Structures are given as structure tokens and as C-alpha cells.
XYZ file of C-alpha atoms in Angstrom:
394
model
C 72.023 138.237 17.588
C 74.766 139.344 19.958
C 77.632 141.317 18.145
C 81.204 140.058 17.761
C 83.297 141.146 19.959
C 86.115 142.707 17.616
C 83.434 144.337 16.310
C 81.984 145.845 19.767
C 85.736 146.759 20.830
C 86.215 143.625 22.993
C 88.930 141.253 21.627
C 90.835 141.197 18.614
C 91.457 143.983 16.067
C 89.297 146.729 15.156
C 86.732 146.535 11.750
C 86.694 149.487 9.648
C 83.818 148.014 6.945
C 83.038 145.047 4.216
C 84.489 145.105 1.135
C 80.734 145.268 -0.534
C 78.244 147.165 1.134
C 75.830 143.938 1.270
C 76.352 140.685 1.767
C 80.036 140.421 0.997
C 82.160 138.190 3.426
C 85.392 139.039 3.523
C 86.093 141.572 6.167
C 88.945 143.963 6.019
C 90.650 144.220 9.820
C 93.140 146.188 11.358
C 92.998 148.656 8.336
C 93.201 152.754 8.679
C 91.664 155.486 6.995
C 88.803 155.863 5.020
C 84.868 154.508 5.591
C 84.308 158.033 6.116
C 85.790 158.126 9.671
C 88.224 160.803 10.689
C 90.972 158.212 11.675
C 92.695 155.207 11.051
C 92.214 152.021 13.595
C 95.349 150.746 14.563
C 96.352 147.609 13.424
C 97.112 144.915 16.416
C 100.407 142.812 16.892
C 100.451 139.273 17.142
C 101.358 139.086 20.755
C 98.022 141.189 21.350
C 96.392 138.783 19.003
C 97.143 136.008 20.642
C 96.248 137.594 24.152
C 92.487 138.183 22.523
C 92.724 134.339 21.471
C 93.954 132.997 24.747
C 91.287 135.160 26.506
C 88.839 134.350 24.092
C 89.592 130.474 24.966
C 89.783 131.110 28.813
C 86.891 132.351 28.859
C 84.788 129.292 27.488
C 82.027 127.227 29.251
C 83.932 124.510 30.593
C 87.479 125.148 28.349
C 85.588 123.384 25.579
C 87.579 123.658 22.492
C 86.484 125.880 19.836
C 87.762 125.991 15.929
C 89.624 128.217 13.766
C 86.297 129.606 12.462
C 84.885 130.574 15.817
C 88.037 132.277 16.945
C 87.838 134.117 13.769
C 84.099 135.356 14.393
C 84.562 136.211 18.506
C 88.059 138.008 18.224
C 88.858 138.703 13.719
C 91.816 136.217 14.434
C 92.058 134.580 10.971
C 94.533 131.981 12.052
C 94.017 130.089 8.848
C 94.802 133.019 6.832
C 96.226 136.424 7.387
C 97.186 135.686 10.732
C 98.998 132.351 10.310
C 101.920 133.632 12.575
C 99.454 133.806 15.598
C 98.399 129.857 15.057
C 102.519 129.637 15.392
C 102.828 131.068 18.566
C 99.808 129.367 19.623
C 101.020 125.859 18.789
C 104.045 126.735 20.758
C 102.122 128.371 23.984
C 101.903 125.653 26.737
C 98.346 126.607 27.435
C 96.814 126.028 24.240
C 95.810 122.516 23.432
C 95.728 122.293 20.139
C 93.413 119.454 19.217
C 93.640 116.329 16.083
C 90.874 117.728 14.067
C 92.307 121.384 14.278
C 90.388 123.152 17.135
C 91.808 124.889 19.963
C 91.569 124.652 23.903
C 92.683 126.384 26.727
C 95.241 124.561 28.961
C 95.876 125.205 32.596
C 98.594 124.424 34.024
C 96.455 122.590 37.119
C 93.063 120.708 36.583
C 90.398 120.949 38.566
C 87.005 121.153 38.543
C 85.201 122.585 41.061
C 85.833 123.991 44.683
C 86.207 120.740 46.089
C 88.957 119.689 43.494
C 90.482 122.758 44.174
C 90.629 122.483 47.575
C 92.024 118.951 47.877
C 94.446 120.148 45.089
C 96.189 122.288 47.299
C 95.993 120.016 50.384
C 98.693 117.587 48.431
C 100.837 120.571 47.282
C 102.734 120.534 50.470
C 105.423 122.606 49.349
C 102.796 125.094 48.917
C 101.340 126.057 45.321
C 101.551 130.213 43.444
C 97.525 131.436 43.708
C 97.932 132.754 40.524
C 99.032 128.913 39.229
C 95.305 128.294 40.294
C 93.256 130.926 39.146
C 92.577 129.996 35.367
C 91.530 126.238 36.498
C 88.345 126.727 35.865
C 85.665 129.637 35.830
C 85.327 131.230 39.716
C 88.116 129.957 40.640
C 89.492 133.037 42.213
C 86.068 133.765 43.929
C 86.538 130.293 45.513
C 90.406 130.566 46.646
C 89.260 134.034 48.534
C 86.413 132.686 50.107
C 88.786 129.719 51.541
C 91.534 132.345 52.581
C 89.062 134.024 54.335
C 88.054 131.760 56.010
C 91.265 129.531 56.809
C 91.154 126.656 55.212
C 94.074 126.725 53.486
C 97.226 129.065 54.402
C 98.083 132.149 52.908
C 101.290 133.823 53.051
C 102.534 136.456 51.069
C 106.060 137.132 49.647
C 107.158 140.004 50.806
C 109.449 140.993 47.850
C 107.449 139.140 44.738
C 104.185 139.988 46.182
C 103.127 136.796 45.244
C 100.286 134.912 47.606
C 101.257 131.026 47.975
C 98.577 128.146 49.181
C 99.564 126.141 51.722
C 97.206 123.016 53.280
C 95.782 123.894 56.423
C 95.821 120.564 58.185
C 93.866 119.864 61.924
C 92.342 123.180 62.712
C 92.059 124.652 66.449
C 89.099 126.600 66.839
C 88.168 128.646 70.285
C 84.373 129.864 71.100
C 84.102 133.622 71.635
C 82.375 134.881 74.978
C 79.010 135.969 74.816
C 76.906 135.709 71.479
C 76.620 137.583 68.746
C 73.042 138.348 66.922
C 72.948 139.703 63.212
C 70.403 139.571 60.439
C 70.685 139.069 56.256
C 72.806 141.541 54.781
C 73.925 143.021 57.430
C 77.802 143.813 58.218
C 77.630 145.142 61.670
C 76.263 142.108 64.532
C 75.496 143.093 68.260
C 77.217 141.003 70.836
C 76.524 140.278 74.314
C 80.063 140.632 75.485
C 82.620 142.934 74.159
C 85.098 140.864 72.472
C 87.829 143.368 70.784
C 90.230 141.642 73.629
C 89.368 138.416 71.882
C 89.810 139.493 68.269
C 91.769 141.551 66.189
C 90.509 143.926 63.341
C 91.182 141.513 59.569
C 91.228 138.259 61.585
C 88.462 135.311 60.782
C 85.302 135.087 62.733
C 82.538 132.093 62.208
C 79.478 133.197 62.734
C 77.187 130.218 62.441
C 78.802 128.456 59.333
C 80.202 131.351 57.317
C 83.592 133.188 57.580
C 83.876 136.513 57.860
C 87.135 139.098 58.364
C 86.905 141.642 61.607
C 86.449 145.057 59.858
C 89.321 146.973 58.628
C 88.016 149.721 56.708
C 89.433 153.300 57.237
C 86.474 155.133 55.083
C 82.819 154.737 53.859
C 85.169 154.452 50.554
C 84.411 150.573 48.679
C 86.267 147.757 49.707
C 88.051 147.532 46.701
C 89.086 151.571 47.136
C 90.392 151.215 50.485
C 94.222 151.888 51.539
C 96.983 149.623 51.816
C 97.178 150.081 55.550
C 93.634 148.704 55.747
C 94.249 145.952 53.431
C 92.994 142.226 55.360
C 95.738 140.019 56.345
C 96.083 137.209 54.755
C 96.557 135.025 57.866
C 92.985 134.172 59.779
C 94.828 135.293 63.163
C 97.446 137.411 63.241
C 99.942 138.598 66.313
C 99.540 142.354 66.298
C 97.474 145.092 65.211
C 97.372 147.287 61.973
C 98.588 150.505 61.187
C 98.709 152.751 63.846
C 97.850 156.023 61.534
C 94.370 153.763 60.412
C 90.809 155.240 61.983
C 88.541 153.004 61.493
C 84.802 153.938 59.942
C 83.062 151.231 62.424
C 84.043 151.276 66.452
C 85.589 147.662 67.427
C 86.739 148.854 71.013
C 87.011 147.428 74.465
C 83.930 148.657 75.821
C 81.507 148.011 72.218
C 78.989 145.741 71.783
C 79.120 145.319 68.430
C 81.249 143.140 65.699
C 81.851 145.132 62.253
C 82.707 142.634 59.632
C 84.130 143.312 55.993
C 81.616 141.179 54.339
C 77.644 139.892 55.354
C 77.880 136.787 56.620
C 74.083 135.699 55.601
C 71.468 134.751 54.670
C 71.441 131.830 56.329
C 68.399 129.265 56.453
C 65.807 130.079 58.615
C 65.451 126.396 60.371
C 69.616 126.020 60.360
C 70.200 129.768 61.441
C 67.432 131.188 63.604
C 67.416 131.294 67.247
C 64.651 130.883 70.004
C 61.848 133.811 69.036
C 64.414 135.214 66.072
C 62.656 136.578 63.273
C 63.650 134.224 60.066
C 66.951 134.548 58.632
C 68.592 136.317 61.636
C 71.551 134.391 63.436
C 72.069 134.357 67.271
C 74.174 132.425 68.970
C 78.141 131.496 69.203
C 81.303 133.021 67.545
C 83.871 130.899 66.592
C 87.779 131.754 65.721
C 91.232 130.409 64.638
C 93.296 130.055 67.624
C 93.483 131.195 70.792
C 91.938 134.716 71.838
C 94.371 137.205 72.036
C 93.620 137.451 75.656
C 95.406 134.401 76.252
C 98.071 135.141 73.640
C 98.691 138.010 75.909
C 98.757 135.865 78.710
C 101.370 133.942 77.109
C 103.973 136.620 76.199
C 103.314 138.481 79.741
C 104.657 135.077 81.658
C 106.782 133.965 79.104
C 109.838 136.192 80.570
C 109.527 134.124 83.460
C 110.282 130.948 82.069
C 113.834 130.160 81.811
C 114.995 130.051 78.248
C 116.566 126.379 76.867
C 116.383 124.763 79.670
C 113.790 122.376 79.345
C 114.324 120.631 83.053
C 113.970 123.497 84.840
C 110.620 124.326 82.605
C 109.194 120.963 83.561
C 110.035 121.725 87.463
C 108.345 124.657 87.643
C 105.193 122.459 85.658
C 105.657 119.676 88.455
C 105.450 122.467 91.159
C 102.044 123.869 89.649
C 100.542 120.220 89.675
C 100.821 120.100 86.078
C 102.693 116.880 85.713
C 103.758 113.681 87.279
C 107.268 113.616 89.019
C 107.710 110.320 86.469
C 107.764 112.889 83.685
C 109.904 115.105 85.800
C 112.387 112.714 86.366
C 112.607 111.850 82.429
C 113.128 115.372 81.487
C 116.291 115.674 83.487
C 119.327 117.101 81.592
C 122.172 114.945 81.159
C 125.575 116.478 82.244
C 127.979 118.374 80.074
C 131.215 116.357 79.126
C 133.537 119.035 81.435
C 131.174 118.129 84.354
C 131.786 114.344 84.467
C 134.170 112.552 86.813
C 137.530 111.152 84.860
C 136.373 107.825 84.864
C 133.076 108.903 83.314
C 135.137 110.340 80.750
C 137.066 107.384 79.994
C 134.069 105.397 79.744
C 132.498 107.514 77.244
C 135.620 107.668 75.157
C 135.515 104.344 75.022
C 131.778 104.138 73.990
C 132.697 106.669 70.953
C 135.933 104.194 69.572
C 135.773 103.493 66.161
C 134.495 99.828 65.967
C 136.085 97.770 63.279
C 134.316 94.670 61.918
C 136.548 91.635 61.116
C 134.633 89.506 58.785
C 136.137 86.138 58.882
C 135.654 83.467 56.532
C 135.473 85.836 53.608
C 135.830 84.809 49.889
C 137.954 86.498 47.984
C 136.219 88.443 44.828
C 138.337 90.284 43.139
C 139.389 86.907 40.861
C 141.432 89.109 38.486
C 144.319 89.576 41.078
C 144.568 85.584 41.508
C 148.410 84.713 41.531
C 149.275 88.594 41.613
C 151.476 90.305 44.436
C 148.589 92.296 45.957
C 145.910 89.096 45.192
C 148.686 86.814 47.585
C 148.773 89.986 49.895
C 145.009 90.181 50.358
C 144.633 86.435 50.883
C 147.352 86.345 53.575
C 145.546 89.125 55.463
C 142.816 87.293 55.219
C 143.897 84.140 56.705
C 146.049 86.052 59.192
C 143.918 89.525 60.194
C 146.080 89.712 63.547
C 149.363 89.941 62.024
C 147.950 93.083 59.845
C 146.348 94.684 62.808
C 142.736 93.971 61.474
């Protein structure tokens, strides 16, 4: 039978021994001194109670709810006894559902069920939702909101004060074949590629090989991915718009002139009928790369002849697109830019002013409302201008 964990020094308080030696029930917790030990065991507060009890209930098969008794066995929590203040600050905590026949549930603050709730979860938070809102919905959670950063389906961004990651819907993706192809087998983290394609890619930026996302390498050391630097640290966005740390040196090449792609994570397995190429043994992968975006060749291309396009002025833009054959003169002619006020001729001006009067409507015919001023000064008043707007300038 698996041991409690209070008594294996997981959650709740620690146990220093029965009361009888035999088959005695009531257990004496948190107590110090004596069972022959050389120290005491310190006795828990009920803020750290209540964090055994909340991770007791997180930690459940599906969030079912579990009773007072149960709690009691997995963590020592005796909420109906000893440790009544605990059940108070649990019936106040927002994400503990306290159930009508007494047992307790874990609450998150969003519901969801699975990956695909999940996912369409964040697609209506517009506004963007806090990752860390998300990760207690339900068990992998986390494992499932990395795997769709990674691999862009929803938006990352990070605060850059808070440090806190927010989820943003990704909408219509735009997704640009890599030259060449690329050729790697099950577990592996390096694939060979028939065209170099570091001018195509950044190191930490998403790369589909086949149907699974992976990150371009950023690792600085044979150290563990979870041991490496901050400079090395993957970018949360799938493309990003320039390179990494300088001072980084990379433990796998990624340069002009390689044929390889080092990637953080193994892409495969893959199935052997979905995956495998012409002649490939089973398993392996060979074909097209996909990414987010356009290559950074053409982002380059972009910035190099963007200094030659003149800057807000859209006509002059669409000119030098007419020129190149790129559109119509129709559209040319509807992009032109209408004249500044100081450029027009004075009866232009006068004509505009006009255009921009005030414009007063005169409703005629119009019953007087406000019966409460019948046979007053400003009631006769009112009904005068009414009958006569021409005399009161209206």
C-alpha cells in the first residue's frame, strides 16, 4: 500500500508516532521531541497547510472532489478537527469549490479540458490571456501551451518588466517553404539539408519539419536545456527580427556555408507511411521545411530598399509601383494626394469654408412638449419662435 504522503515528507506536516504502539488511530502531527529521535519536527502554519491541501487537490485525476477524510490521510490536514482554521481559509480561497455534501475541489480560474479546449480558449481571449491563468486548467496543461508556443499557434509575448508570458490568438498564418530539403531520422536533433539555409532562418525561430515544430538551436554548451544561459534562452516569438547575443558560441554550427539544421528538440518519430521518403529507411523524414514568415533573406531585402522609398507619401510610393509594372494607372490615379488647404486657389477656399458651416436644422411644424410652461413667459416665448423661426434668427 503506497505511504501517505505527510508521512513520506511530501505534503502536510511531519508524523513523529501513534499514540499506542499498535493499532491506535489517532495520530499526533506537527509535534517535537521525543520517539527517540534527536529533534523536534517543526510544526506547519496554516498558510503552508493549506498550500499542501490546494496541491493535494490540484493534483487530482480530473479535479474530482475529494472529502475531509482523504485530505486528512494524503496531507495530516484534519480540517474537521485540529485544523478547523485551514477549512476557513479554504472556504474563503476562490479556487476551492467547496461542495453540498462537504467535499472539496479544486477550482481554476479557466475551464478547459483538453488541448483543443485550450486552444480555442485562448483564440476568444482577444485581449490576450496571463499563461500562468492557464496552467492549472487541467493536468499537462503547461506541456501543451509550450508545445503551441513553439510552434506558433498562438502568440507569445513577454512583459518585459513583470516577466509575465501573455497568449494571444494567432489568427491566418503565413507560412514560406525553405530551399532545398532537409533529411533527419527518430530522435535525432541535428537534420542534413540540401541547401544551406542559416540566410533563411534564425537560431530560436520555428521550423516544420513534416508536421512537427521545432526551435533553430540555441544552445551555448553540451549543458541541459533546462541549464542553459539566459542569452541562449528561445524567443518566444516563432520569427524574430535579429539575432541573439553576440557573446553566445553556439555548441552546434548553423552557418552560411553548413549543411545541417540543429534543432532544440527531436522532431520525430514520425509514421513510417506519413513520414518516409522514396528509398528512406522507416521513420526517417525527407523532404520540405516549412517557417513563419518570410525568410530573412527577403526581410533583408526589405530593409536594404526600404531607404529608398519616400517616407508618408503614399502617391509617390504608388508611382514608383506604376513605373515597375506593379499596378494599373486606375489605381495610380486614386492614390493621388489631395492638396493642402495653403495650396488652394481663394475661391477653393471659400468653397470649402462654406462646405465646413455649421448647418442648422429648422424643424417646422413642431409640437410643443414641455406642457408645464403652458401660459408661462418663456412657454409664450417658445411658441412664438416657433411660429415665427425667422424673426429669432432660427
Amino acid at each position: 500500500m503506497a505511504m501517505p504522503q505527510w508521512l513520506g515528507g511530501g505534503h502536510g506536516t511531519g508524523v513523529l508516532g501513534r499514540e499506542d504502539g499498535l493499532s491506535g488511530s489517532s495520530f499526533l502531527f506537527g509535534l517535537g521531541g521525543g520517539g527517540g529521535g534527536g529533534g523536534g519536527v517543526r510544526q506547519k502554519s496554516a498558510p503552508e497547510k493549506q498550500a499542501d491541501v490546494l496541491e493535494y487537490l490540484k493534483d487530482m485525476p480530473d479535479r474530482r472532489p475529494v472529502s475531509a477524510a482523504d485530505i486528512l490521510v494524503a496531507t495530516g490536514v484534519d480540517l474537521e478537527g485540529a485544523d478547523a482554521e485551514v477549512k476557513e481559509m479554504l472556504s474563503a480561497n476562490p479556487k476551492v469549490d467547496i461542495m453540498e455534501d462537504g467535499r472539496y475541489m479544486y477550482q481554476a480560474k479557466y475551464i478547459a479540458s483538453g488541448r483543443a479546449a485550450l486552444l480555442s480558449l485562448i483564440e476568444r481571449c482577444l485581449s490576450g490571456v496571463n499563461r500562468a491563468e492557464l496552467v492549472d486548467t487541467y493536468e499537462g496543461a503547461a506541456r501543451d501551451m509550450e508545445d503551441m508556443i513553439r510552434g506558433g499557434e498562438v502568440i507569445a509575448i513577454k512583459h518585459k518588466e513583470h516577466g509575465t508570458v501573455l497568449l494571444y490568438p494567432r489568427g491566418a498564418t503565413f507560412l514560406t517553404r525553405l530551399s532545398g530539403a532537409v533529411r533527419i531520422g527518430p530522435g535525432e536533433r541535428v537534420a542534413t539539408t540540401s541547401a544551406p539555409l542559416a540566410a533563411e532562418l534564425r537560431r530560436g525561430e520555428a521550423v516544420r519539419i513534416g508536421d512537427r515544430w521545432a526551435r533553430v538551436s540555441c544552445e551555448v554548451s553540451t549543458a541541459p536545456l533546462d541549464r542553459q544561459p539566459a542569452r541562449a534562452a528561445v524567443p518566444e516569438s516563432v520569427a524574430t527580427d535579429r539575432d541573439l547575443s553576440d557573446r553566445n558560441v553556439y555548441a552546434q554550427p548553423f552557418g552560411p556555408e553548413d549543411l545541417t539544421l540543429p534543432l532544440q528538440t527531436a522532431p520525430l518519430p514520425y509514421a513510417a507511411a506519413a513520414a518516409a521518403g522514396p528509398g528512406a529507411p522507416s521513420g526517417v523524414y525527407q523532404g520540405p521545411a516549412v517557417r513563419h514568415g518570410c525568410s530573412q533573406r527577403v526581410r533583408a531585402l526589405w530593409h536594404e530598399t526600404l531607404q529608398q522609398v519616400p517616407k508618408d507619401d503614399d502617391a509617390a510610393l504608388h508611382q514608383m509601383l506604376f513605373q515597375a509594372g506593379l499596378v494599373t494607372s486606375a489605381a495610380t490615379g486614386q492614390q493621388r494626394r489631395p492638396k493642402r488647404f495653403a495650396q488652394l486657389t481663394p475661391e477653393q477656399r471659400e468653397s470649402q469654408r462654406s462646405k465646413q458651416k455649421r448647418r442648422i436644422a429648422v424643424v417646422k411644424n413642431a409640437k410643443l412638449t414641455n406642457d408645464h410652461l403652458d401660459g408661462t413667459a418663456i412657454g409664450i416665448l417658445m411658441e412664438e419662435a416657433r411660429l415665427n423661426p425667422e424673426k429669432y434668427g432660427l
